[in-house]
Amino acid sequence: MSSVLFGQNLDSLTFNYINQYRVKSGRKALVWSDELYKTCIKHSDNMIMNDSTYHSHGYVYSENVSYGKNCTFSFDEKYKNFIKKYFNLTYEEVIKNINVYCATESVYSWYDSKKHNEIMLSDKKYGSVHIVLKDIIKKNNIVFGREMFKGVGPFYYKVTVAETFQIK
């Protein structure tokens, strides 16, 4: 991807997983859109500032959003089967990298919602995603930086997360 804005590791990783899911579901991969990326950034930041989840209105594109604080990650069998089927990843591989977990869990949460999944698999051509994840992660009362996170088993993060995925 030659986009100037396509340098955000977590965002590009999530976009890649969205496209892997789409292709394995019989859809065409989305083309990255800088225009949508700018609106994704604005929308995710607004959710953080307003401390709430909401969808944009009046736009010509579809949007998936998610927002949460003080969340507990769970690794149920449905999620484990999803990451194996669509991304060829195991639980052990995912929990070694918080970015991989956040990216796959974002796609999984949209997959697990009928309406969001319909949007994610729609016949649109362009897409973008932006995820805000603050860098405080707790596991066994130890705080890790996001890039340094290594561990096994369920982990807990006490942060604010806002995710925006848009297609047109």
JSON list of C-alpha atoms in Angstrom, two decimals:
[
{"chain": "A", "resi": 1, "resn": "MET", "atom": "CA", "xyz": [0.00, 0.00, 0.00]},
{"chain": "A", "resi": 2, "resn": "SER", "atom": "CA", "xyz": [1.46, 3.31, -1.01]},
{"chain": "A", "resi": 3, "resn": "SER", "atom": "CA", "xyz": [-0.79, 5.48, 1.14]},
{"chain": "A", "resi": 4, "resn": "VAL", "atom": "CA", "xyz": [0.97, 8.14, 3.19]},
{"chain": "A", "resi": 5, "resn": "LEU", "atom": "CA", "xyz": [-1.47, 7.58, 6.05]},
{"chain": "A", "resi": 6, "resn": "PHE", "atom": "CA", "xyz": [-1.25, 3.78, 5.95]},
{"chain": "A", "resi": 7, "resn": "GLY", "atom": "CA", "xyz": [1.58, 3.62, 8.45]},
{"chain": "A", "resi": 8, "resn": "GLN", "atom": "CA", "xyz": [-0.31, 2.91, 11.67]},
{"chain": "A", "resi": 9, "resn": "ASN", "atom": "CA", "xyz": [0.65, -0.63, 12.72]},
{"chain": "A", "resi": 10, "resn": "LEU", "atom": "CA", "xyz": [-2.57, -1.59, 14.55]},
{"chain": "A", "resi": 11, "resn": "ASP", "atom": "CA", "xyz": [-4.82, 0.01, 11.93]},
{"chain": "A", "resi": 12, "resn": "SER", "atom": "CA", "xyz": [-3.06, -1.61, 8.97]},
{"chain": "A", "resi": 13, "resn": "LEU", "atom": "CA", "xyz": [-2.98, -4.98, 10.76]},
{"chain": "A", "resi": 14, "resn": "THR", "atom": "CA", "xyz": [-6.72, -4.78, 11.45]},
{"chain": "A", "resi": 15, "resn": "PHE", "atom": "CA", "xyz": [-7.44, -3.76, 7.86]},
{"chain": "A", "resi": 16, "resn": "ASN", "atom": "CA", "xyz": [-5.42, -6.75, 6.66]},
{"chain": "A", "resi": 17, "resn": "TYR", "atom": "CA", "xyz": [-7.45, -9.09, 8.88]},
{"chain": "A", "resi": 18, "resn": "ILE", "atom": "CA", "xyz": [-10.72, -7.56, 7.63]},
{"chain": "A", "resi": 19, "resn": "ASN", "atom": "CA", "xyz": [-9.62, -8.30, 4.08]},
{"chain": "A", "resi": 20, "resn": "GLN", "atom": "CA", "xyz": [-8.55, -11.85, 4.96]},
{"chain": "A", "resi": 21, "resn": "TYR", "atom": "CA", "xyz": [-11.99, -12.42, 6.47]},
{"chain": "A", "resi": 22, "resn": "ARG", "atom": "CA", "xyz": [-13.72, -10.92, 3.43]},
{"chain": "A", "resi": 23, "resn": "VAL", "atom": "CA", "xyz": [-11.73, -12.99, 0.92]},
{"chain": "A", "resi": 24, "resn": "LYS", "atom": "CA", "xyz": [-12.28, -16.24, 2.82]},
{"chain": "A", "resi": 25, "resn": "SER", "atom": "CA", "xyz": [-15.98, -15.34, 2.93]},
{"chain": "A", "resi": 26, "resn": "GLY", "atom": "CA", "xyz": [-16.11, -15.01, -0.88]},
{"chain": "A", "resi": 27, "resn": "ARG", "atom": "CA", "xyz": [-15.89, -11.19, -1.06]},
{"chain": "A", "resi": 28, "resn": "LYS", "atom": "CA", "xyz": [-13.32, -8.95, -2.71]},
{"chain": "A", "resi": 29, "resn": "ALA", "atom": "CA", "xyz": [-10.70, -7.25, -0.59]},
{"chain": "A", "resi": 30, "resn": "LEU", "atom": "CA", "xyz": [-11.34, -3.60, 0.20]},
{"chain": "A", "resi": 31, "resn": "VAL", "atom": "CA", "xyz": [-9.07, -0.88, -1.16]},
{"chain": "A", "resi": 32, "resn": "TRP", "atom": "CA", "xyz": [-7.56, 1.39, 1.51]},
{"chain": "A", "resi": 33, "resn": "SER", "atom": "CA", "xyz": [-9.03, 4.92, 1.54]},
{"chain": "A", "resi": 34, "resn": "ASP", "atom": "CA", "xyz": [-7.13, 7.87, 3.03]},
{"chain": "A", "resi": 35, "resn": "GLU", "atom": "CA", "xyz": [-10.36, 9.88, 2.96]},
{"chain": "A", "resi": 36, "resn": "LEU", "atom": "CA", "xyz": [-12.14, 7.31, 5.13]},
{"chain": "A", "resi": 37, "resn": "TYR", "atom": "CA", "xyz": [-9.07, 6.94, 7.34]},
{"chain": "A", "resi": 38, "resn": "LYS", "atom": "CA", "xyz": [-9.21, 10.63, 8.22]},
{"chain": "A", "resi": 39, "resn": "THR", "atom": "CA", "xyz": [-12.87, 10.30, 9.22]},
{"chain": "A", "resi": 40, "resn": "CYS", "atom": "CA", "xyz": [-12.14, 7.11, 11.18]},
{"chain": "A", "resi": 41, "resn": "ILE", "atom": "CA", "xyz": [-9.48, 8.93, 13.20]},
{"chain": "A", "resi": 42, "resn": "LYS", "atom": "CA", "xyz": [-11.85, 11.83, 13.85]},
{"chain": "A", "resi": 43, "resn": "HIS", "atom": "CA", "xyz": [-14.70, 9.53, 14.88]},
{"chain": "A", "resi": 44, "resn": "SER", "atom": "CA", "xyz": [-12.62, 7.33, 17.21]},
{"chain": "A", "resi": 45, "resn": "ASP", "atom": "CA", "xyz": [-11.09, 10.39, 18.84]},
{"chain": "A", "resi": 46, "resn": "ASN", "atom": "CA", "xyz": [-14.55, 11.93, 19.30]},
{"chain": "A", "resi": 47, "resn": "MET", "atom": "CA", "xyz": [-15.81, 8.79, 21.02]},
{"chain": "A", "resi": 48, "resn": "ILE", "atom": "CA", "xyz": [-12.85, 8.97, 23.41]},
{"chain": "A", "resi": 49, "resn": "MET", "atom": "CA", "xyz": [-13.44, 12.67, 24.11]},
{"chain": "A", "resi": 50, "resn": "ASN", "atom": "CA", "xyz": [-17.20, 12.18, 24.61]},
{"chain": "A", "resi": 51, "resn": "ASP", "atom": "CA", "xyz": [-16.79, 8.93, 26.55]},
{"chain": "A", "resi": 52, "resn": "SER", "atom": "CA", "xyz": [-19.49, 7.17, 24.52]},
{"chain": "A", "resi": 53, "resn": "THR", "atom": "CA", "xyz": [-20.27, 5.00, 21.52]},
{"chain": "A", "resi": 54, "resn": "TYR", "atom": "CA", "xyz": [-22.20, 6.44, 18.62]},
{"chain": "A", "resi": 55, "resn": "HIS", "atom": "CA", "xyz": [-22.47, 6.05, 14.87]},
{"chain": "A", "resi": 56, "resn": "SER", "atom": "CA", "xyz": [-21.99, 8.99, 12.53]},
{"chain": "A", "resi": 57, "resn": "HIS", "atom": "CA", "xyz": [-25.06, 10.14, 10.66]},
{"chain": "A", "resi": 58, "resn": "GLY", "atom": "CA", "xyz": [-25.53, 11.75, 7.27]},
{"chain": "A", "resi": 59, "resn": "TYR", "atom": "CA", "xyz": [-22.55, 10.11, 5.58]},
{"chain": "A", "resi": 60, "resn": "VAL", "atom": "CA", "xyz": [-22.62, 8.02, 2.39]},
{"chain": "A", "resi": 61, "resn": "TYR", "atom": "CA", "xyz": [-20.63, 5.15, 3.87]},
{"chain": "A", "resi": 62, "resn": "SER", "atom": "CA", "xyz": [-21.34, 2.35, 6.34]},
{"chain": "A", "resi": 63, "resn": "GLU", "atom": "CA", "xyz": [-19.70, 2.42, 9.71]},
{"chain": "A", "resi": 64, "resn": "ASN", "atom": "CA", "xyz": [-18.92, -0.04, 12.49]},
{"chain": "A", "resi": 65, "resn": "VAL", "atom": "CA", "xyz": [-17.93, 1.36, 15.86]},
{"chain": "A", "resi": 66, "resn": "SER", "atom": "CA", "xyz": [-17.03, -0.02, 19.25]},
{"chain": "A", "resi": 67, "resn": "TYR", "atom": "CA", "xyz": [-16.06, 1.62, 22.49]},
{"chain": "A", "resi": 68, "resn": "GLY", "atom": "CA", "xyz": [-15.16, 0.33, 25.92]},
{"chain": "A", "resi": 69, "resn": "LYS", "atom": "CA", "xyz": [-13.34, 0.99, 29.17]},
{"chain": "A", "resi": 70, "resn": "ASN", "atom": "CA", "xyz": [-11.89, -1.33, 31.80]},
{"chain": "A", "resi": 71, "resn": "CYS", "atom": "CA", "xyz": [-12.50, -4.33, 29.59]},
{"chain": "A", "resi": 72, "resn": "THR", "atom": "CA", "xyz": [-11.63, -7.95, 30.18]},
{"chain": "A", "resi": 73, "resn": "PHE", "atom": "CA", "xyz": [-10.47, -9.92, 27.17]},
{"chain": "A", "resi": 74, "resn": "SER", "atom": "CA", "xyz": [-11.98, -13.37, 26.90]},
{"chain": "A", "resi": 75, "resn": "PHE", "atom": "CA", "xyz": [-10.79, -16.27, 24.83]},
{"chain": "A", "resi": 76, "resn": "ASP", "atom": "CA", "xyz": [-13.83, -18.48, 24.30]},
{"chain": "A", "resi": 77, "resn": "GLU", "atom": "CA", "xyz": [-13.93, -21.39, 21.87]},
{"chain": "A", "resi": 78, "resn": "LYS", "atom": "CA", "xyz": [-15.92, -19.42, 19.29]},
{"chain": "A", "resi": 79, "resn": "TYR", "atom": "CA", "xyz": [-13.19, -16.76, 19.11]},
{"chain": "A", "resi": 80, "resn": "LYS", "atom": "CA", "xyz": [-10.45, -19.42, 18.97]},
{"chain": "A", "resi": 81, "resn": "ASN", "atom": "CA", "xyz": [-12.23, -21.20, 16.10]},
{"chain": "A", "resi": 82, "resn": "PHE", "atom": "CA", "xyz": [-12.72, -17.89, 14.28]},
{"chain": "A", "resi": 83, "resn": "ILE", "atom": "CA", "xyz": [-9.02, -16.91, 14.37]},
{"chain": "A", "resi": 84, "resn": "LYS", "atom": "CA", "xyz": [-7.98, -20.40, 13.28]},
{"chain": "A", "resi": 85, "resn": "LYS", "atom": "CA", "xyz": [-10.44, -20.51, 10.37]},
{"chain": "A", "resi": 86, "resn": "TYR", "atom": "CA", "xyz": [-9.97, -17.01, 8.99]},
{"chain": "A", "resi": 87, "resn": "PHE", "atom": "CA", "xyz": [-6.41, -16.07, 10.00]},
{"chain": "A", "resi": 88, "resn": "ASN", "atom": "CA", "xyz": [-4.72, -19.44, 10.57]},
{"chain": "A", "resi": 89, "resn": "LEU", "atom": "CA", "xyz": [-3.72, -18.29, 14.07]},
{"chain": "A", "resi": 90, "resn": "THR", "atom": "CA", "xyz": [-3.72, -20.15, 17.34]},
{"chain": "A", "resi": 91, "resn": "TYR", "atom": "CA", "xyz": [-4.58, -18.81, 20.76]},
{"chain": "A", "resi": 92, "resn": "GLU", "atom": "CA", "xyz": [-0.92, -19.12, 21.75]},
{"chain": "A", "resi": 93, "resn": "GLU", "atom": "CA", "xyz": [0.18, -17.00, 18.77]},
{"chain": "A", "resi": 94, "resn": "VAL", "atom": "CA", "xyz": [-2.41, -14.30, 19.39]},
{"chain": "A", "resi": 95, "resn": "ILE", "atom": "CA", "xyz": [-1.67, -13.69, 23.05]},
{"chain": "A", "resi": 96, "resn": "LYS", "atom": "CA", "xyz": [2.00, -13.02, 22.36]},
{"chain": "A", "resi": 97, "resn": "ASN", "atom": "CA", "xyz": [1.19, -9.70, 20.71]},
{"chain": "A", "resi": 98, "resn": "ILE", "atom": "CA", "xyz": [-1.43, -7.23, 21.95]},
{"chain": "A", "resi": 99, "resn": "ASN", "atom": "CA", "xyz": [-1.75, -5.69, 18.46]},
{"chain": "A", "resi": 100, "resn": "VAL", "atom": "CA", "xyz": [-2.60, -9.07, 16.91]},
{"chain": "A", "resi": 101, "resn": "TYR", "atom": "CA", "xyz": [-5.13, -9.70, 19.65]},
{"chain": "A", "resi": 102, "resn": "CYS", "atom": "CA", "xyz": [-6.78, -6.27, 19.30]},
{"chain": "A", "resi": 103, "resn": "ALA", "atom": "CA", "xyz": [-6.93, -6.54, 15.50]},
{"chain": "A", "resi": 104, "resn": "THR", "atom": "CA", "xyz": [-8.40, -10.06, 15.43]},
{"chain": "A", "resi": 105, "resn": "GLU", "atom": "CA", "xyz": [-10.77, -9.36, 18.32]},
{"chain": "A", "resi": 106, "resn": "SER", "atom": "CA", "xyz": [-12.07, -6.24, 16.54]},
{"chain": "A", "resi": 107, "resn": "VAL", "atom": "CA", "xyz": [-12.85, -8.20, 13.39]},
{"chain": "A", "resi": 108, "resn": "TYR", "atom": "CA", "xyz": [-14.35, -11.00, 15.50]},
{"chain": "A", "resi": 109, "resn": "SER", "atom": "CA", "xyz": [-16.64, -8.61, 17.40]},
{"chain": "A", "resi": 110, "resn": "TRP", "atom": "CA", "xyz": [-17.99, -7.22, 14.09]},
{"chain": "A", "resi": 111, "resn": "TYR", "atom": "CA", "xyz": [-18.33, -10.78, 12.74]},
{"chain": "A", "resi": 112, "resn": "ASP", "atom": "CA", "xyz": [-20.26, -11.82, 15.84]},
{"chain": "A", "resi": 113, "resn": "SER", "atom": "CA", "xyz": [-22.87, -9.07, 15.34]},
{"chain": "A", "resi": 114, "resn": "LYS", "atom": "CA", "xyz": [-25.31, -9.84, 12.51]},
{"chain": "A", "resi": 115, "resn": "LYS", "atom": "CA", "xyz": [-25.75, -6.21, 11.39]},
{"chain": "A", "resi": 116, "resn": "HIS", "atom": "CA", "xyz": [-22.05, -5.32, 11.70]},
{"chain": "A", "resi": 117, "resn": "ASN", "atom": "CA", "xyz": [-21.09, -8.48, 9.84]},
{"chain": "A", "resi": 118, "resn": "GLU", "atom": "CA", "xyz": [-23.44, -7.56, 6.97]},
{"chain": "A", "resi": 119, "resn": "ILE", "atom": "CA", "xyz": [-21.71, -4.19, 6.70]},
{"chain": "A", "resi": 120, "resn": "MET", "atom": "CA", "xyz": [-18.24, -5.74, 6.89]},
{"chain": "A", "resi": 121, "resn": "LEU", "atom": "CA", "xyz": [-19.14, -8.17, 4.06]},
{"chain": "A", "resi": 122, "resn": "SER", "atom": "CA", "xyz": [-21.05, -5.68, 1.90]},
{"chain": "A", "resi": 123, "resn": "ASP", "atom": "CA", "xyz": [-20.20, -5.08, -1.75]},
{"chain": "A", "resi": 124, "resn": "LYS", "atom": "CA", "xyz": [-18.47, -1.76, -1.07]},
{"chain": "A", "resi": 125, "resn": "LYS", "atom": "CA", "xyz": [-15.06, -1.13, -2.59]},
{"chain": "A", "resi": 126, "resn": "TYR", "atom": "CA", "xyz": [-13.17, 1.19, -0.22]},
{"chain": "A", "resi": 127, "resn": "GLY", "atom": "CA", "xyz": [-12.46, 0.93, 3.48]},
{"chain": "A", "resi": 128, "resn": "SER", "atom": "CA", "xyz": [-10.44, 2.07, 6.43]},
{"chain": "A", "resi": 129, "resn": "VAL", "atom": "CA", "xyz": [-10.13, 1.40, 10.16]},
{"chain": "A", "resi": 130, "resn": "HIS", "atom": "CA", "xyz": [-8.73, 3.22, 13.19]},
{"chain": "A", "resi": 131, "resn": "ILE", "atom": "CA", "xyz": [-8.37, 1.84, 16.69]},
{"chain": "A", "resi": 132, "resn": "VAL", "atom": "CA", "xyz": [-7.41, 3.88, 19.73]},
{"chain": "A", "resi": 133, "resn": "LEU", "atom": "CA", "xyz": [-5.85, 1.74, 22.46]},
{"chain": "A", "resi": 134, "resn": "LYS", "atom": "CA", "xyz": [-4.11, 3.38, 25.36]},
{"chain": "A", "resi": 135, "resn": "ASP", "atom": "CA", "xyz": [-0.89, 1.81, 26.54]},
{"chain": "A", "resi": 136, "resn": "ILE", "atom": "CA", "xyz": [-1.74, 0.57, 30.01]},
{"chain": "A", "resi": 137, "resn": "ILE", "atom": "CA", "xyz": [-2.10, -3.18, 30.28]},
{"chain": "A", "resi": 138, "resn": "LYS", "atom": "CA", "xyz": [-2.29, -5.18, 33.48]},
{"chain": "A", "resi": 139, "resn": "LYS", "atom": "CA", "xyz": [-1.50, -8.85, 33.90]},
{"chain": "A", "resi": 140, "resn": "ASN", "atom": "CA", "xyz": [-1.06, -10.21, 37.40]},
{"chain": "A", "resi": 141, "resn": "ASN", "atom": "CA", "xyz": [-0.81, -6.60, 38.68]},
{"chain": "A", "resi": 142, "resn": "ILE", "atom": "CA", "xyz": [2.13, -5.85, 36.35]},
{"chain": "A", "resi": 143, "resn": "VAL", "atom": "CA", "xyz": [1.78, -2.97, 33.91]},
{"chain": "A", "resi": 144, "resn": "PHE", "atom": "CA", "xyz": [3.21, -3.53, 30.44]},
{"chain": "A", "resi": 145, "resn": "GLY", "atom": "CA", "xyz": [3.74, -1.16, 27.58]},
{"chain": "A", "resi": 146, "resn": "ARG", "atom": "CA", "xyz": [1.69, -2.23, 24.55]},
{"chain": "A", "resi": 147, "resn": "GLU", "atom": "CA", "xyz": [4.72, -3.02, 22.40]},
{"chain": "A", "resi": 148, "resn": "MET", "atom": "CA", "xyz": [6.44, -4.96, 25.19]},
{"chain": "A", "resi": 149, "resn": "PHE", "atom": "CA", "xyz": [3.48, -7.15, 26.12]},
{"chain": "A", "resi": 150, "resn": "LYS", "atom": "CA", "xyz": [4.32, -10.82, 26.27]},
{"chain": "A", "resi": 151, "resn": "GLY", "atom": "CA", "xyz": [2.33, -13.34, 28.22]},
{"chain": "A", "resi": 152, "resn": "VAL", "atom": "CA", "xyz": [-0.01, -16.27, 28.35]},
{"chain": "A", "resi": 153, "resn": "GLY", "atom": "CA", "xyz": [-3.58, -16.73, 29.49]},
{"chain": "A", "resi": 154, "resn": "PRO", "atom": "CA", "xyz": [-6.34, -14.16, 29.70]},
{"chain": "A", "resi": 155, "resn": "PHE", "atom": "CA", "xyz": [-5.17, -10.65, 30.36]},
{"chain": "A", "resi": 156, "resn": "TYR", "atom": "CA", "xyz": [-6.86, -7.51, 31.55]},
{"chain": "A", "resi": 157, "resn": "TYR", "atom": "CA", "xyz": [-6.52, -4.00, 30.31]},
{"chain": "A", "resi": 158, "resn": "LYS", "atom": "CA", "xyz": [-7.72, -0.87, 32.01]},
{"chain": "A", "resi": 159, "resn": "VAL", "atom": "CA", "xyz": [-7.85, 1.56, 29.16]},
{"chain": "A", "resi": 160, "resn": "THR", "atom": "CA", "xyz": [-10.25, 3.29, 26.85]},
{"chain": "A", "resi": 161, "resn": "VAL", "atom": "CA", "xyz": [-10.63, 1.73, 23.43]},
{"chain": "A", "resi": 162, "resn": "ALA", "atom": "CA", "xyz": [-12.43, 3.21, 20.44]},
{"chain": "A", "resi": 163, "resn": "GLU", "atom": "CA", "xyz": [-12.69, 1.40, 17.10]},
{"chain": "A", "resi": 164, "resn": "THR", "atom": "CA", "xyz": [-14.07, 2.80, 13.86]},
{"chain": "A", "resi": 165, "resn": "PHE", "atom": "CA", "xyz": [-14.32, 0.86, 10.60]},
{"chain": "A", "resi": 166, "resn": "GLN", "atom": "CA", "xyz": [-15.83, 2.54, 7.55]},
{"chain": "A", "resi": 167, "resn": "ILE", "atom": "CA", "xyz": [-16.53, 1.42, 3.98]},
{"chain": "A", "resi": 168, "resn": "LYS", "atom": "CA", "xyz": [-18.02, 3.03, 0.89]}
]
